CSV table of C-alpha atoms in Angstrom, one decimal:
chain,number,residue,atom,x,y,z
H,1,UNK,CA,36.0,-39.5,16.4
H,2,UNK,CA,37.5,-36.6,14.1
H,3,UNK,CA,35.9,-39.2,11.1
H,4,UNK,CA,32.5,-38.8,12.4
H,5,UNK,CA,32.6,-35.4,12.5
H,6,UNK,CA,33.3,-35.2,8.9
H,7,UNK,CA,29.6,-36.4,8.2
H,8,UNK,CA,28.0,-34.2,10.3
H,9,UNK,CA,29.4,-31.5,9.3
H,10,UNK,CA,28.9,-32.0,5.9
H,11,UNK,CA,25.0,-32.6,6.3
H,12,UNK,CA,25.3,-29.1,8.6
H,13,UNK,CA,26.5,-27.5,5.7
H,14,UNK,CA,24.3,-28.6,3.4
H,15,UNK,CA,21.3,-27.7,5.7
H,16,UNK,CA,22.4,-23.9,5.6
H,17,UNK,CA,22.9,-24.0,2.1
H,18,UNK,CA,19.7,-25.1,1.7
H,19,UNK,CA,17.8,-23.1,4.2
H,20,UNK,CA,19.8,-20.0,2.9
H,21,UNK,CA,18.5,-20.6,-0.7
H,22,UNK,CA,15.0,-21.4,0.2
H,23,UNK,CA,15.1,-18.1,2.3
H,24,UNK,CA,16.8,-16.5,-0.8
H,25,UNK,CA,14.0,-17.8,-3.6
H,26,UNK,CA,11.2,-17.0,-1.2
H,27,UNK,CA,8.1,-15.4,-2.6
H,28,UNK,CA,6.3,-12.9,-1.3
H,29,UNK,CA,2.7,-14.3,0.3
H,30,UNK,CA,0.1,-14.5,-1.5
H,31,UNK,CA,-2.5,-13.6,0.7
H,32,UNK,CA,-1.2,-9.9,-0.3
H,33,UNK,CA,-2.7,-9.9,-3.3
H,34,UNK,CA,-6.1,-9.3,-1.1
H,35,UNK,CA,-4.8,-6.5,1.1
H,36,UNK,CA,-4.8,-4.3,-2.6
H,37,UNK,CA,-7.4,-3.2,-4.3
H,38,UNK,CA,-8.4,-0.5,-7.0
H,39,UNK,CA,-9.9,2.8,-7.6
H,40,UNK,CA,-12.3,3.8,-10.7
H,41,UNK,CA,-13.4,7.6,-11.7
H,42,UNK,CA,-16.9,8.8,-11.2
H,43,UNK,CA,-19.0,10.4,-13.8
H,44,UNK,CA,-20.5,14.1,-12.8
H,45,UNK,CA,-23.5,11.8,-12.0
H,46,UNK,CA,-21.7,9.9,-9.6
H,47,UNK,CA,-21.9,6.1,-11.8
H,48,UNK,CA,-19.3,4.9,-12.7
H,49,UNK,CA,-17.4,6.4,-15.6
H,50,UNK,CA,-16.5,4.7,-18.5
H,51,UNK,CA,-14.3,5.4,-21.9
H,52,UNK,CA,-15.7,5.0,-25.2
H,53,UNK,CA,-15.3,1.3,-25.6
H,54,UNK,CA,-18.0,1.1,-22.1
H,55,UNK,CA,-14.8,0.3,-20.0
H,56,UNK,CA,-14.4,1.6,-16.9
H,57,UNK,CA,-11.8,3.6,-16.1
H,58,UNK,CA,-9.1,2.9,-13.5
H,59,UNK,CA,-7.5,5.3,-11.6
H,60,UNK,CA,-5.2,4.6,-8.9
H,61,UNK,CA,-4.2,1.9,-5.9
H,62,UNK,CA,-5.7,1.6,-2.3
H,63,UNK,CA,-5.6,-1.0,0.6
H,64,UNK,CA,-6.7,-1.4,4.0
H,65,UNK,CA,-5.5,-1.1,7.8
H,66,UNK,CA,-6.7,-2.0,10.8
H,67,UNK,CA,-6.6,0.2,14.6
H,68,UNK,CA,-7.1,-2.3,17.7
H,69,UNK,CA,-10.1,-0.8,19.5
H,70,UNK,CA,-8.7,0.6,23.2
H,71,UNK,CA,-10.5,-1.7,25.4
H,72,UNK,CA,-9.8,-5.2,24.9
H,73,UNK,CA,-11.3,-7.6,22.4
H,74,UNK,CA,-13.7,-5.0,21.5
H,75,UNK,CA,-12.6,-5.1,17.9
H,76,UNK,CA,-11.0,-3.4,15.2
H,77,UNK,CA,-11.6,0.0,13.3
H,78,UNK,CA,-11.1,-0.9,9.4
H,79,UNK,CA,-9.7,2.2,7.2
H,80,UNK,CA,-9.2,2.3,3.4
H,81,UNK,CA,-6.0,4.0,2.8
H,82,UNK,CA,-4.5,5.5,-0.5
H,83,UNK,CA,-2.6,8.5,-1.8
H,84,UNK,CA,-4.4,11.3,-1.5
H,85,UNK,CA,-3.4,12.3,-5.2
H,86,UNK,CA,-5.6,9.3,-6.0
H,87,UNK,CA,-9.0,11.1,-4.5
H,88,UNK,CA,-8.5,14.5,-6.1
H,89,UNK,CA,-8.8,16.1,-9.7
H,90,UNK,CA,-5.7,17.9,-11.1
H,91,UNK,CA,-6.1,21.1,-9.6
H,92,UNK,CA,-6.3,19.1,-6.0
H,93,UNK,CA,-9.6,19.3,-5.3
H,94,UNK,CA,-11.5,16.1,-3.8
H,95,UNK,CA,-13.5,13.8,-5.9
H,96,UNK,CA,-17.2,13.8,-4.6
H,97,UNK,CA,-17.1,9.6,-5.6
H,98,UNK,CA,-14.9,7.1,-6.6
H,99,UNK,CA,-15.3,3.7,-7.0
H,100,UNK,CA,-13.6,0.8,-5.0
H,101,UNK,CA,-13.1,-2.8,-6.9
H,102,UNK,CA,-13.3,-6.0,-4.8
H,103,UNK,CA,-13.2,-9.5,-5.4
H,104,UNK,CA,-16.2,-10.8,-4.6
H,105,UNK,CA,-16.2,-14.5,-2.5
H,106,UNK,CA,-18.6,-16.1,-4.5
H,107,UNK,CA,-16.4,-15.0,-7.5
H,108,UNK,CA,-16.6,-12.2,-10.1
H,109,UNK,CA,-15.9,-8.4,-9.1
H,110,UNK,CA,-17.8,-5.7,-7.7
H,111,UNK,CA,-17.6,-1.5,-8.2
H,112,UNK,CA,-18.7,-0.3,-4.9
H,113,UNK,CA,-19.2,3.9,-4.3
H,114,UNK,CA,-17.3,5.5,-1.8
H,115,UNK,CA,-18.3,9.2,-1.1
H,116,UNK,CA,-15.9,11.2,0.1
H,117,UNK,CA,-18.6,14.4,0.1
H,118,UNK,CA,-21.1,13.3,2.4
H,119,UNK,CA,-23.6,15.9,2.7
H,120,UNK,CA,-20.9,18.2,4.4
H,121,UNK,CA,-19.7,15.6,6.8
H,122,UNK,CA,-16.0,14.9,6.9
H,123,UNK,CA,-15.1,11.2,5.3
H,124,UNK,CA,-11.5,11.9,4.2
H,125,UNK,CA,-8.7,11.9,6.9
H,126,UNK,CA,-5.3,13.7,5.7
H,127,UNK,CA,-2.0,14.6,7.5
H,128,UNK,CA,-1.8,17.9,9.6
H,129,UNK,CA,0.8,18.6,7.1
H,130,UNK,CA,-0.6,19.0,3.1
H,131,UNK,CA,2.6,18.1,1.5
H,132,UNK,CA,2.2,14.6,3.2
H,133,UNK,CA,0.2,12.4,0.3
H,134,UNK,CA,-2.0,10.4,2.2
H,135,UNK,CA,-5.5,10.0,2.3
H,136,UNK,CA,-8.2,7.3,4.4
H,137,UNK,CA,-11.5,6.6,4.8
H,138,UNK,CA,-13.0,5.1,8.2
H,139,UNK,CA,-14.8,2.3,5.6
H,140,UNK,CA,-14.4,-1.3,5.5
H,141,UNK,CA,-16.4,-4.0,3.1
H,142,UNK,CA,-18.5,-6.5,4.2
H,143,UNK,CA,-16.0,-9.3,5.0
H,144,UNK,CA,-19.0,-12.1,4.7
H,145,UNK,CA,-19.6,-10.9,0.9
H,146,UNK,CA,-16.1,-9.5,-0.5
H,147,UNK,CA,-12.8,-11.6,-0.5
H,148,UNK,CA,-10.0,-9.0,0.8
H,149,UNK,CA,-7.6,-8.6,4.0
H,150,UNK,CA,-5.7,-5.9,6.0
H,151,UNK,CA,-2.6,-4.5,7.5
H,152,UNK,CA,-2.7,-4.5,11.5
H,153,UNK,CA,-1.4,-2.1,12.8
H,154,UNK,CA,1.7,-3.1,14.3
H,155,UNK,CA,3.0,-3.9,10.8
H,156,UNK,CA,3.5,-0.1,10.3
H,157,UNK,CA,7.2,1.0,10.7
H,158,UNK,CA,7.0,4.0,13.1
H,159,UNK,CA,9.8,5.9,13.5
H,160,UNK,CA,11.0,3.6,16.2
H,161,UNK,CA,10.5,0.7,14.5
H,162,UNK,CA,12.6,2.1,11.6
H,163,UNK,CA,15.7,1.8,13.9
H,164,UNK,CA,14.9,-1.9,14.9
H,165,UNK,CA,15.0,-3.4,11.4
H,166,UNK,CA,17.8,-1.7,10.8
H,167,UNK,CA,16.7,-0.7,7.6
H,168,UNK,CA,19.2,1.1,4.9
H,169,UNK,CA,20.1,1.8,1.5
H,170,UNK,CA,20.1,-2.0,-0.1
H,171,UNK,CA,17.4,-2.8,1.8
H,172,UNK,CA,14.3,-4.7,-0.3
H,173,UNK,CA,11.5,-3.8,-1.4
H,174,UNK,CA,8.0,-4.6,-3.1
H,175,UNK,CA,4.8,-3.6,-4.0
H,176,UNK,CA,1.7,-4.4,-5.4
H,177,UNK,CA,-0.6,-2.2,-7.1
H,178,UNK,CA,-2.8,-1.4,-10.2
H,179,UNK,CA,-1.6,-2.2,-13.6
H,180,UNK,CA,-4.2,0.6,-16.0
H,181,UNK,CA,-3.2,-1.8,-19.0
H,182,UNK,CA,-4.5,-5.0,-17.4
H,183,UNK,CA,-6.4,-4.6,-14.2
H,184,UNK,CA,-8.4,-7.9,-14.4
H,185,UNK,CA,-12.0,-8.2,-15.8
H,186,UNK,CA,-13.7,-11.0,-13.3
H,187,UNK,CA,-10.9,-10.1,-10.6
H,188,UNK,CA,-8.1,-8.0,-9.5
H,189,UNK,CA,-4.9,-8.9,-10.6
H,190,UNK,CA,-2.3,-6.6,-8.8
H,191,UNK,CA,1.3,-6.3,-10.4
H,192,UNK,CA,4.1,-6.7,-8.5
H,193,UNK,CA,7.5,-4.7,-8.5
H,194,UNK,CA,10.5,-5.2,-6.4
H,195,UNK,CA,13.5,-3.8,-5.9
H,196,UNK,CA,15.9,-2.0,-2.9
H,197,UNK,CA,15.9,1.0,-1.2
H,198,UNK,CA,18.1,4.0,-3.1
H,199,UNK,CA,18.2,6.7,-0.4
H,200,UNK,CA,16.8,7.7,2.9
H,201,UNK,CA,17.4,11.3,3.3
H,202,UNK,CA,17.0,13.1,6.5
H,203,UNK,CA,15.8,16.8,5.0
H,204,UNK,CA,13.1,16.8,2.5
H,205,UNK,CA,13.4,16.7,-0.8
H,206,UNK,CA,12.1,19.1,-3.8
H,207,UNK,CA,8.7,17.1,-4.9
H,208,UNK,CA,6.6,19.0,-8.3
H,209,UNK,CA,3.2,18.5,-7.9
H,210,UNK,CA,2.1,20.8,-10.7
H,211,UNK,CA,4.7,22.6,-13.1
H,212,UNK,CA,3.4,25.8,-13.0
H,213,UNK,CA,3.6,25.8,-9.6
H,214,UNK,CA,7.2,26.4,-6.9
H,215,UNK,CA,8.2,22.3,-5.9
H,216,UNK,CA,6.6,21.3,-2.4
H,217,UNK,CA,9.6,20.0,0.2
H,218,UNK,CA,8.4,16.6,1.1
H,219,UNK,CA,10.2,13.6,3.3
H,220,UNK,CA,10.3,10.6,1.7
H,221,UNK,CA,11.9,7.1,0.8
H,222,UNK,CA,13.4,6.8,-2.7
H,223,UNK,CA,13.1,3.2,-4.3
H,224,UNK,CA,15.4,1.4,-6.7
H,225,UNK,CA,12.0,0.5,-8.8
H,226,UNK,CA,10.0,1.8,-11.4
H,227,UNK,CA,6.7,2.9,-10.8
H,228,UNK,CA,3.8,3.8,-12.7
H,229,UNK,CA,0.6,6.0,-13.0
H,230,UNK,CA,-2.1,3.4,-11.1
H,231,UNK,CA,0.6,2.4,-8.8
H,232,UNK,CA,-0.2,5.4,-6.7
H,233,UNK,CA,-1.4,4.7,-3.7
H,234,UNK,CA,-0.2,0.8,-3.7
H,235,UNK,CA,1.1,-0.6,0.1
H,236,UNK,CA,5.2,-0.8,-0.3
H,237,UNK,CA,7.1,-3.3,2.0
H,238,UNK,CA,10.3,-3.7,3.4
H,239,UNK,CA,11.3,-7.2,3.1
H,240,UNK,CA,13.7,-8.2,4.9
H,241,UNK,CA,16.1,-11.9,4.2
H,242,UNK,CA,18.6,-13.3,5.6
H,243,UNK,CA,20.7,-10.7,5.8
H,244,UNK,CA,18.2,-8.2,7.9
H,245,UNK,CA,20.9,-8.2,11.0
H,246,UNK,CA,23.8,-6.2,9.7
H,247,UNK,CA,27.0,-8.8,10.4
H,248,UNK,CA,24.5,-12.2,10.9
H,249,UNK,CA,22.7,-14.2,8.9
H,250,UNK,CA,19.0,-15.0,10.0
H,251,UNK,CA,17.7,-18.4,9.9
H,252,UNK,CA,13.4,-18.0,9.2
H,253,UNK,CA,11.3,-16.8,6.8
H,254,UNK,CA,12.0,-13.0,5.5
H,255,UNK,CA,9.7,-10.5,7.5
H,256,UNK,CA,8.0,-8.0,5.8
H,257,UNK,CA,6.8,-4.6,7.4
H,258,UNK,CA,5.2,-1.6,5.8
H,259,UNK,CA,7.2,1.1,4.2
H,260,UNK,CA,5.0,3.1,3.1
H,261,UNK,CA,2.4,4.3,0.1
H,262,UNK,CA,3.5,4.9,-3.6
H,263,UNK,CA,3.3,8.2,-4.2
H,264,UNK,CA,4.7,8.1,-7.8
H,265,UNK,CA,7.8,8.8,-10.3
H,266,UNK,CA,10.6,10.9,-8.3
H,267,UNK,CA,9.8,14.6,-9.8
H,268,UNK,CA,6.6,13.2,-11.5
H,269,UNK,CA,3.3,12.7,-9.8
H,270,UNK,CA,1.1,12.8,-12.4
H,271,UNK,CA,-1.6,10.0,-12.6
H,272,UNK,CA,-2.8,8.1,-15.4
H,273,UNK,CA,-2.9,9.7,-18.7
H,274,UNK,CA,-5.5,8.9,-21.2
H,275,UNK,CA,-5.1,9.7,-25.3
H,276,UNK,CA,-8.2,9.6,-27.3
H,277,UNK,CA,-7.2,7.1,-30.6
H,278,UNK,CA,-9.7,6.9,-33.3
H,279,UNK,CA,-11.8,4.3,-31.6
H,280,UNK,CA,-10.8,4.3,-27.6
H,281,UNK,CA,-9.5,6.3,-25.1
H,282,UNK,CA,-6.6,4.8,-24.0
H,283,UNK,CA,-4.6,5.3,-20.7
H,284,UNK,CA,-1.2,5.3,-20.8
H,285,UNK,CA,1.5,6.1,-18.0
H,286,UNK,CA,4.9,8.5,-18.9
H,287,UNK,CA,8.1,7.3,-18.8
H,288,UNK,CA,10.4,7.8,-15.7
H,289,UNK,CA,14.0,7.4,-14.4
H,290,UNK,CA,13.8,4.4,-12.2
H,291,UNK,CA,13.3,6.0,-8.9
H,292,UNK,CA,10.0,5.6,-7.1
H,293,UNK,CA,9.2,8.0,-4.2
H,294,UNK,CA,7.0,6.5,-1.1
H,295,UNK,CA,5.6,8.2,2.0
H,296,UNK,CA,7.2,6.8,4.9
H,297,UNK,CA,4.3,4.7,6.9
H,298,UNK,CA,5.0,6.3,10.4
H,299,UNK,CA,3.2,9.3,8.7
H,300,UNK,CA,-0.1,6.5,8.3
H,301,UNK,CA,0.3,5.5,11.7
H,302,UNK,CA,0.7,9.8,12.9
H,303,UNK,CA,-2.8,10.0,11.3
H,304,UNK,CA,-4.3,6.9,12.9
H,305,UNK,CA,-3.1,8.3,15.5
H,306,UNK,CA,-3.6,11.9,15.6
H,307,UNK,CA,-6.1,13.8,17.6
H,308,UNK,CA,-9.1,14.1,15.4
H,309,UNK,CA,-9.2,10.1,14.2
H,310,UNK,CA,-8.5,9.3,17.9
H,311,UNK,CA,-11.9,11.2,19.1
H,312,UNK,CA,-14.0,10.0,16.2
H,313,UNK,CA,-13.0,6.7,17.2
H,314,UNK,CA,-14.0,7.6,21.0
H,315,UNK,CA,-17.1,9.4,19.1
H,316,UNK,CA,-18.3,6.4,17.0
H,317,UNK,CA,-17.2,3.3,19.0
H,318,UNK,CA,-18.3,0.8,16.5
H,319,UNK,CA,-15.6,-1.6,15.9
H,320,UNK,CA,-15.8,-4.4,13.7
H,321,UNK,CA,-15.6,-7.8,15.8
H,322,UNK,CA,-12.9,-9.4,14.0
H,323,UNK,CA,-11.6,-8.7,10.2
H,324,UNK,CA,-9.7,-11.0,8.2
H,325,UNK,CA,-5.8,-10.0,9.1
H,326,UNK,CA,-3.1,-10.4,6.7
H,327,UNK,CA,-1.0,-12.4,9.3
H,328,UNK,CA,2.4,-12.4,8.0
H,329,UNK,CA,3.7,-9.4,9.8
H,330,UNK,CA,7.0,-8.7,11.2
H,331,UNK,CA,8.2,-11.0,13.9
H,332,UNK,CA,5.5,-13.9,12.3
């Protein structure tokens, strides 16, 4: 008896093994590529700006999430969501335009406007608190013409949720966002960084928006990763192996939940540089020290949330019927 055992053990063995290292070399989905998508400046004329080779110029990183509608099956509210760094000039103040790139379905890429100054009407959402980098816009394209997907909802680590995953320092990482040396010409090519969590503090932490300005206190996650000017504003997820129950090993493939948004280089939030060469104006991002700061995503879901999105919601109760969800949420 003790011989067959032998056997089947082995092959038991050999099974973990190889589930383990599948689940080990496991890629992140490629359906994420469409949840990102990119942000171009705006001329003082509101087209679409471009340098002096007749590029135009990219800015920053943005995606978009989805809020069930209350009552059942009646839909879901679509919201672009960035940093709010992205939507705003140097000295803070809004943009009246930007531009949002999407892959088109039929191929190619399209520049669409997004106003965020709408003859005096509110179209930018922010956080109750100002030191809290987030930005959206109740907008979503037209799924029958452009190629993209979203976040639901309950991919969003609240507060709560936090807890569940048991996420901590070591835990890993990724994001995907706009690369300002290579953003695609025909479509968007997002670049991809992973890496682990470096610290989770409980108090804020000193944040320098401007230099000649006192540092803001802001909460937020600090990643083992670099990060770059264009990468503000880029979705960052928690991914989470075989190893996401501390003392267990879990058999499946890794979940992956929303951290948060990039808000840039720890102690450095500035955008995308551009230096003028003798025939181009050429953007270029500063060095940084390997640590990428992200606000948490239970500050997202506190302004889907809040009050004031919650009654123009009850205010404008068009929901889209559907929209093409990026499935492969925690728990999936």
């Amino acid at each position: 008896m003790r011989f067959r055992l032998v056997p089947l053990l082995a092959m038991s063995l050999l099974l973990l093994v190889t589930t383990c290292t599948e689940m080990l070399a496991a890629t992140v989905p490629p359906d994420i590529k469409k949840v990102v998508t990119f942000v171009f400046l705006a001329d003082e004329q509101g087209n679409l700006k471009h340098d002096s080779t007749g590029s135009p110029i990219p800015y920053g990183t943005g995606f978009f999430v989805g809020v069930n509608a209350k009552q059942p099956n009646k839909g879901i509210y679509g919201y672009f969501v960035t940093a709010k760094h992205v939507l705003a000039d140097a000295t803070g103040n809004l943009f009246s335009r930007v531009f949002v790139r999407l892959d088109k379905k039929g191929g190619d890429v399209e520049y669409i406007p997004l106003d965020l100054l709408n003859k005096g009407q509110k179209t930018v959402y922010t956080h109750s608190d100002a030191s809290v980098d987030i930005a959206m816009v109740p907008w979503m394209p037209d799924q029958a013409k452009f190629d993209f997907k979203i976040i639901p909802e309950d991919m969003l680590t609240t507060e709560e949720k936090f807890s569940e995953l048991h996420i901590a320092e070591g835990s890993e990482v990724f994001f995907a966002g706009l690369m300002v040396q290579f953003a695609g010409e025909h479509r968007n090519y997002p670049v991809f960084r992973f890496g682990r969590v470096a610290m989770l503090p409980d108090e804020p932490l000193k944040w320098v928006d401007d230099p000649s300005k006192p540092p803001a206190l802001v909460k937020l996650y600090l990643l083992e990763t670099q990060s770059f000017g264009g990468n503000s504003g880029s979705p960052v997820f928690f991914y989470l192996g075989i190893d996401r129950q501390p003392g267990s090993i879990s058999i499946g493939p890794p979940s992956i939940a929303l951290a948060g948004i990039m808000r840039g280089t720890f102690l450095n939030s500035t955008p995308v540089k551009f230096a003028q060469s003798p025939t181009a104006v050429i953007p270029y991002t500063p060095e940084n020290i390997g640590v990428a700061a992200v606000t948490p995503s239970y500050f997202l879901h506190q302004v889907l949330f809040s009050e004031e999105l919650t009654k123009f919601r009850e205010d404008n109760p068009i929901a889209f019927p559907s929209l093409p969800v990026w499935l492969n949420r925690v728990g999936h």
